[in-house]
Amino acid sequence: MAELRQPIESGAPDPKPYMHPVMVKNYGKWVFHSHPRPGVLYHRAESGDEIWTVKAGTQRQMDTYTIRKLAEIADKYGDGYVRFTARSNIEYMVADEKKVEPLIKALTEAGFPVGGTANSVSMVAHTQGWLHCDIPGTDASGVVKALMDELYDEFVKCEMPNRVKLSTSCCEINCGGQADIAVIVQHTKPPKINHDLVANVCERPAVVARCPVAAIRPALVNGKPSLEVDEKKCICCGACYPPCPPMQINDPEHSKIAIWVGGKNSNARSRPTFHKLVAAGLPNNAPRWPEVSAVVKKILSVYKADARPWERMRDWIDRIGWPRFFEKTGLPFTKYHIDDWKGHRVTFNASAHIRF
Amino acid sequence: MAKQMIETPLLDQLESGPWPSFVTGLKRLAKEKDMMVDLLGQLETSYRTRKGYWKGGTVGVFGYGGGVIPRFTELKDENDQPLFPDAAEFHTLRVQPPAGMHYTSDLLRWMCDVWDKYGSGLIAFHGQSGDIMFQGIKTENVQAAFDELNEHGFDLGGAGPALRTSMSCVGAARCEMSCYDEARALRTVINNNLDDMHRPALPYKFKFKFSGCPNDCVNAIQRSDMATIGTWRDNIQVNEGLVQEWVAKHGKTELVNQVINMCPTKAIRLVPKDQVAKGDGYSVAAVDAQDCMEIDNHNCVRCMHCLNVIPGGLLPGKDKGVTILVGGKGVLKIGATMGTVIIPFMKLESDEDFEKLNELARNILDFFAENALEHERTGEMIDRIGLVNFLEGIGLDVDPHMILEPRSNPYVRTDGWDEEVAKWNERKAAAKAG
């Protein structure tokens, strides 16, 4: 084996060598944008220079054939420059408006949906799931593929009151992030402990420390040092599972899926908000999760019909109130919707403000 | 050359439908790569049993302690042999993209060449922390793949209790809302602290994110321990021609309903031309022959709504800078927390400004390294020790912009009141003296 080389600690690369020359030239000097059609953005700089961006959805987990295809389209129909968004959409920048239509055609023919701009339903920000994660309760790419097949029309059109951001997460840690609608695994049973393995695999004090409700304590089980869970206290969050894989939290039947709405990243209008639980107990029904799609589509259709222009999901619910949200969507309201975690009383209605 | 394909009836159902299918991609790779045949076998098993089968481990490159996500299969037969041996090792290299995620077609193709040569051919653009994820490589190939990427200007990202790969929005490259050079800020902060990324020794992960304006397109306030958000402190700039163009197209009713009524602080009014407010702090645009739209900038909270609705007609002011928030994080362990304002405004233009940002970042990282408990994020640490202790620890003065409202309970010992008042007065006097 050759001698090992020292790494070059170069960090995050300078983007300028890979940036469209019109964007380099007008860096920090843009003054206007418009939205000529779904999937297309137009930007104008102080200098009068113009650039068109065509945005397309991808499967995020891409084989090299797909990536080479995207690169070939950039060379043939674009200017050879692309970027990716935080939601794994690809953007092609072109300095000539005449290139826009052929580019859209090429992307569409190659199977990449053009859209995702302005008031569309975005591609789902998502996680790794069964494909690569060590603690997943479900898949990620598959849930997303199934959802986006159903929401395809809303991605390529811009008919929502405002933009809708989606996320999915394959465990309660929620690596997918906050979103207007978030699809997240929700475990419903305490971990099943393999007591033969705990002592060898887990650093027991660290596992005890991870539990948000202090439900885990060291114990001797069958003469071996292990851990036990106070199942009455356990909130089934799964926090003990990453540091201690013998505390299996994932369950083919009892790991369910919950839906959360009203997370907003932007400061526009109201301050940023976290998403709120609206539905739970949905089955982890691979490979197409139809029950999840049905609830997401129901919420979207009510929002689309009822919200006013520029109201994000959360703005709309703030206007109509949560009782009406449950009424209009037909989703049941249960005791599990009432928060009981630290700080929960600020989420209660301490007023006589009631909508009738 | 590749082994016999495994039947995947469940995954096959994800090949139909209009959205691009990752399964079709995996199958394409499986024609050439035995690793992907077996990866499909394991994934199909997960779809059937609804269980995951990867475990972590220790795999890395020479000189670094992090950046590779090791994955070993747990699907074994009765003799402890992997059921899908060619995917028994399926590690990921996390690689930092150019800030703002810009690529040329040549760069994409070169990355494909590298990954076809050493790995599975599966790449994600990008993971939730912003890394390019080169997925699927055996332990024996990890060093060679990294060497080739690294020699061409690409470096591993963060994993474990370390500084993580960062994200910045498209920003100055293509957006009129951009209030600072996001890519420069990202590279300044990240590239000066790489030791904390490559050799994980922090209490837990630490994330910086950079958004050019309060639209916060990279979710910095919710997803990062230190969020740098572009803003401005003078008046919203008005291009009256573009405002009038917008009103001509959309009508005055939409202006009232979609712009003026949606301002969160009621800072915008429609007023007859002869009653427009005089003095500084107001942005004014005539919308037609009778009326003006008048913005009270001292009461504007820079939420971006009116700028978003009338792009180009209303633009950020000229006196640009950033607001800094600390302590955003995900669920574990106390619940998700948003960042909290610790610097309402600082300039970010000159070399000295960027050096100040760099020092602040280093200062916060150091305080976190020394004071957080194991597996505690910055937001949790602040929750435990209190904001005031955190501010004192990093040497920042209190400011009313940091809170929504003062305390409502009397459970506080105030015997240092006079000294604190004196400090406040001193700071006010110093600010006045300029």
PDB file of N, CA, C and O in Angstrom, chain B residues 135-171:
ATOM      1  N   GLN B 135     -22.810   7.948  -1.941  1.00  0.00           N
ATOM      2  CA  GLN B 135     -23.324   6.824  -1.156  1.00  0.00           C
ATOM      3  C   GLN B 135     -22.915   5.491  -1.742  1.00  0.00           C
ATOM      4  O   GLN B 135     -23.029   5.280  -2.947  1.00  0.00           O
ATOM      5  N   GLY B 136     -22.465   4.597  -0.865  1.00  0.00           N
ATOM      6  CA  GLY B 136     -22.186   3.234  -1.297  1.00  0.00           C
ATOM      7  C   GLY B 136     -20.747   3.013  -1.691  1.00  0.00           C
ATOM      8  O   GLY B 136     -20.379   3.116  -2.866  1.00  0.00           O
ATOM      9  N   ILE B 137     -19.900   2.737  -0.715  1.00  0.00           N
ATOM     10  CA  ILE B 137     -18.489   2.438  -1.013  1.00  0.00           C
ATOM     11  C   ILE B 137     -17.997   1.443   0.028  1.00  0.00           C
ATOM     12  O   ILE B 137     -18.389   1.493   1.199  1.00  0.00           O
ATOM     13  N   LYS B 138     -17.128   0.537  -0.420  1.00  0.00           N
ATOM     14  CA  LYS B 138     -16.523  -0.421   0.509  1.00  0.00           C
ATOM     15  C   LYS B 138     -15.375   0.257   1.259  1.00  0.00           C
ATOM     16  O   LYS B 138     -14.746   1.179   0.736  1.00  0.00           O
ATOM     17  N   THR B 139     -15.094  -0.255   2.453  1.00  0.00           N
ATOM     18  CA  THR B 139     -14.041   0.322   3.296  1.00  0.00           C
ATOM     19  C   THR B 139     -12.720   0.459   2.529  1.00  0.00           C
ATOM     20  O   THR B 139     -12.048   1.492   2.602  1.00  0.00           O
ATOM     21  N   GLU B 140     -12.374  -0.575   1.741  1.00  0.00           N
ATOM     22  CA  GLU B 140     -11.054  -0.597   1.088  1.00  0.00           C
ATOM     23  C   GLU B 140     -10.895   0.523   0.048  1.00  0.00           C
ATOM     24  O   GLU B 140      -9.773   0.878  -0.294  1.00  0.00           O
ATOM     25  N   ASN B 141     -12.009   1.061  -0.447  1.00  0.00           N
ATOM     26  CA  ASN B 141     -11.914   2.107  -1.477  1.00  0.00           C
ATOM     27  C   ASN B 141     -12.027   3.534  -0.937  1.00  0.00           C
ATOM     28  O   ASN B 141     -11.842   4.499  -1.689  1.00  0.00           O
ATOM     29  N   VAL B 142     -12.356   3.653   0.357  1.00  0.00           N
ATOM     30  CA  VAL B 142     -12.677   4.976   0.910  1.00  0.00           C
ATOM     31  C   VAL B 142     -11.509   5.951   0.762  1.00  0.00           C
ATOM     32  O   VAL B 142     -11.672   7.083   0.283  1.00  0.00           O
ATOM     33  N   GLN B 143     -10.310   5.510   1.135  1.00  0.00           N
ATOM     34  CA  GLN B 143      -9.161   6.425   1.099  1.00  0.00           C
ATOM     35  C   GLN B 143      -8.868   6.903  -0.323  1.00  0.00           C
ATOM     36  O   GLN B 143      -8.676   8.096  -0.552  1.00  0.00           O
ATOM     37  N   ALA B 144      -8.907   5.966  -1.274  1.00  0.00           N
ATOM     38  CA  ALA B 144      -8.575   6.335  -2.659  1.00  0.00           C
ATOM     39  C   ALA B 144      -9.609   7.306  -3.231  1.00  0.00           C
ATOM     40  O   ALA B 144      -9.263   8.261  -3.928  1.00  0.00           O
ATOM     41  N   ALA B 145     -10.892   7.056  -2.916  1.00  0.00           N
ATOM     42  CA  ALA B 145     -11.940   7.956  -3.423  1.00  0.00           C
ATOM     43  C   ALA B 145     -11.760   9.349  -2.828  1.00  0.00           C
ATOM     44  O   ALA B 145     -11.828  10.361  -3.535  1.00  0.00           O
ATOM     45  N   PHE B 146     -11.497   9.393  -1.517  1.00  0.00           N
ATOM     46  CA  PHE B 146     -11.288  10.695  -0.881  1.00  0.00           C
ATOM     47  C   PHE B 146     -10.067  11.392  -1.474  1.00  0.00           C
ATOM     48  O   PHE B 146     -10.130  12.595  -1.775  1.00  0.00           O
ATOM     49  N   ASP B 147      -8.971  10.657  -1.656  1.00  0.00           N
ATOM     50  CA  ASP B 147      -7.749  11.272  -2.190  1.00  0.00           C
ATOM     51  C   ASP B 147      -8.037  11.953  -3.530  1.00  0.00           C
ATOM     52  O   ASP B 147      -7.610  13.082  -3.765  1.00  0.00           O
ATOM     53  N   GLU B 148      -8.773  11.261  -4.382  1.00  0.00           N
ATOM     54  CA  GLU B 148      -9.032  11.843  -5.703  1.00  0.00           C
ATOM     55  C   GLU B 148      -9.921  13.087  -5.605  1.00  0.00           C
ATOM     56  O   GLU B 148      -9.665  14.100  -6.244  1.00  0.00           O
ATOM     57  N   LEU B 149     -10.960  13.017  -4.768  1.00  0.00           N
ATOM     58  CA  LEU B 149     -11.824  14.196  -4.581  1.00  0.00           C
ATOM     59  C   LEU B 149     -11.030  15.340  -3.964  1.00  0.00           C
ATOM     60  O   LEU B 149     -11.109  16.494  -4.387  1.00  0.00           O
ATOM     61  N   ASN B 150     -10.248  15.007  -2.952  1.00  0.00           N
ATOM     62  CA  ASN B 150      -9.517  16.008  -2.176  1.00  0.00           C
ATOM     63  C   ASN B 150      -8.432  16.705  -3.007  1.00  0.00           C
ATOM     64  O   ASN B 150      -8.222  17.911  -2.896  1.00  0.00           O
ATOM     65  N   GLU B 151      -7.777  15.940  -3.873  1.00  0.00           N
ATOM     66  CA  GLU B 151      -6.723  16.540  -4.695  1.00  0.00           C
ATOM     67  C   GLU B 151      -7.294  17.499  -5.740  1.00  0.00           C
ATOM     68  O   GLU B 151      -6.564  18.300  -6.312  1.00  0.00           O
ATOM     69  N   HIS B 152      -8.595  17.391  -5.985  1.00  0.00           N
ATOM     70  CA  HIS B 152      -9.231  18.303  -6.934  1.00  0.00           C
ATOM     71  C   HIS B 152     -10.054  19.375  -6.233  1.00  0.00           C
ATOM     72  O   HIS B 152     -11.007  19.911  -6.804  1.00  0.00           O
ATOM     73  N   GLY B 153      -9.743  19.665  -4.974  1.00  0.00           N
ATOM     74  CA  GLY B 153     -10.367  20.831  -4.330  1.00  0.00           C
ATOM     75  C   GLY B 153     -11.594  20.540  -3.487  1.00  0.00           C
ATOM     76  O   GLY B 153     -12.271  21.463  -3.053  1.00  0.00           O
ATOM     77  N   PHE B 154     -11.894  19.259  -3.275  1.00  0.00           N
ATOM     78  CA  PHE B 154     -13.081  18.945  -2.466  1.00  0.00           C
ATOM     79  C   PHE B 154     -12.683  18.275  -1.159  1.00  0.00           C
ATOM     80  O   PHE B 154     -11.748  17.492  -1.106  1.00  0.00           O
ATOM     81  N   ASP B 155     -13.421  18.638  -0.121  1.00  0.00           N
ATOM     82  CA  ASP B 155     -13.041  18.243   1.234  1.00  0.00           C
ATOM     83  C   ASP B 155     -14.234  17.560   1.898  1.00  0.00           C
ATOM     84  O   ASP B 155     -15.394  17.817   1.539  1.00  0.00           O
ATOM     85  N   LEU B 156     -13.954  16.719   2.872  1.00  0.00           N
ATOM     86  CA  LEU B 156     -15.042  16.062   3.593  1.00  0.00           C
ATOM     87  C   LEU B 156     -15.809  17.066   4.445  1.00  0.00           C
ATOM     88  O   LEU B 156     -15.264  18.082   4.869  1.00  0.00           O
ATOM     89  N   GLY B 157     -17.068  16.739   4.713  1.00  0.00           N
ATOM     90  CA  GLY B 157     -17.902  17.556   5.588  1.00  0.00           C
ATOM     91  C   GLY B 157     -17.894  17.008   7.005  1.00  0.00           C
ATOM     92  O   GLY B 157     -17.035  16.211   7.376  1.00  0.00           O
ATOM     93  N   GLY B 158     -18.867  17.442   7.794  1.00  0.00           N
ATOM     94  CA  GLY B 158     -18.888  17.080   9.208  1.00  0.00           C
ATOM     95  C   GLY B 158     -19.812  15.915   9.487  1.00  0.00           C
ATOM     96  O   GLY B 158     -20.768  15.658   8.767  1.00  0.00           O
ATOM     97  N   ALA B 159     -19.514  15.183  10.569  1.00  0.00           N
ATOM     98  CA  ALA B 159     -20.380  14.111  11.062  1.00  0.00           C
ATOM     99  C   ALA B 159     -20.067  13.932  12.531  1.00  0.00           C
ATOM    100  O   ALA B 159     -18.963  14.252  12.976  1.00  0.00           O
ATOM    101  N   GLY B 160     -21.020  13.453  13.299  1.00  0.00           N
ATOM    102  CA  GLY B 160     -20.785  13.231  14.721  1.00  0.00           C
ATOM    103  C   GLY B 160     -20.729  14.536  15.495  1.00  0.00           C
ATOM    104  O   GLY B 160     -21.237  15.571  15.051  1.00  0.00           O
ATOM    105  N   PRO B 161     -20.115  14.492  16.694  1.00  0.00           N
ATOM    106  CA  PRO B 161     -20.063  15.691  17.545  1.00  0.00           C
ATOM    107  C   PRO B 161     -19.032  16.683  17.015  1.00  0.00           C
ATOM    108  O   PRO B 161     -17.943  16.820  17.548  1.00  0.00           O
ATOM    109  N   ALA B 162     -19.407  17.381  15.951  1.00  0.00           N
ATOM    110  CA  ALA B 162     -18.437  18.206  15.216  1.00  0.00           C
ATOM    111  C   ALA B 162     -19.141  19.382  14.583  1.00  0.00           C
ATOM    112  O   ALA B 162     -20.364  19.429  14.494  1.00  0.00           O
ATOM    113  N   LEU B 163     -18.322  20.317  14.104  1.00  0.00           N
ATOM    114  CA  LEU B 163     -18.845  21.370  13.234  1.00  0.00           C
ATOM    115  C   LEU B 163     -19.346  20.697  11.961  1.00  0.00           C
ATOM    116  O   LEU B 163     -18.676  19.835  11.408  1.00  0.00           O
ATOM    117  N   ARG B 164     -20.542  21.078  11.516  1.00  0.00           N
ATOM    118  CA  ARG B 164     -21.124  20.424  10.346  1.00  0.00           C
ATOM    119  C   ARG B 164     -20.992  21.292   9.103  1.00  0.00           C
ATOM    120  O   ARG B 164     -20.863  22.514   9.182  1.00  0.00           O
ATOM    121  N   THR B 165     -21.095  20.622   7.974  1.00  0.00           N
ATOM    122  CA  THR B 165     -21.144  21.302   6.680  1.00  0.00           C
ATOM    123  C   THR B 165     -22.236  22.367   6.729  1.00  0.00           C
ATOM    124  O   THR B 165     -23.258  22.176   7.364  1.00  0.00           O
ATOM    125  N   SER B 166     -21.995  23.475   6.067  1.00  0.00           N
ATOM    126  CA  SER B 166     -22.924  24.587   6.159  1.00  0.00           C
ATOM    127  C   SER B 166     -23.688  24.787   4.854  1.00  0.00           C
ATOM    128  O   SER B 166     -23.359  24.186   3.837  1.00  0.00           O
ATOM    129  N   MET B 167     -24.712  25.611   4.936  1.00  0.00           N
ATOM    130  CA  MET B 167     -25.471  25.960   3.737  1.00  0.00           C
ATOM    131  C   MET B 167     -25.680  27.471   3.681  1.00  0.00           C
ATOM    132  O   MET B 167     -25.890  28.095   4.717  1.00  0.00           O
ATOM    133  N   SER B 168     -25.666  27.999   2.451  1.00  0.00           N
ATOM    134  CA  SER B 168     -26.069  29.385   2.242  1.00  0.00           C
ATOM    135  C   SER B 168     -27.031  29.404   1.069  1.00  0.00           C
ATOM    136  O   SER B 168     -26.994  28.515   0.223  1.00  0.00           O
ATOM    137  N   CYS B 169     -27.895  30.407   1.021  1.00  0.00           N
ATOM    138  CA  CYS B 169     -28.884  30.490  -0.048  1.00  0.00           C
ATOM    139  C   CYS B 169     -28.201  30.941  -1.342  1.00  0.00           C
ATOM    140  O   CYS B 169     -27.021  31.244  -1.354  1.00  0.00           O
ATOM    141  N   VAL B 170     -28.965  31.032  -2.417  1.00  0.00           N
ATOM    142  CA  VAL B 170     -28.376  31.486  -3.692  1.00  0.00           C
ATOM    143  C   VAL B 170     -27.884  32.930  -3.557  1.00  0.00           C
ATOM    144  O   VAL B 170     -26.850  33.303  -4.101  1.00  0.00           O
ATOM    145  N   GLY B 171     -28.639  33.721  -2.783  1.00  0.00           N
ATOM    146  CA  GLY B 171     -28.171  35.040  -2.355  1.00  0.00           C
ATOM    147  C   GLY B 171     -27.651  35.954  -3.443  1.00  0.00           C
ATOM    148  O   GLY B 171     -28.271  36.109  -4.505  1.00  0.00           O
TER     149      GLY B 171
END
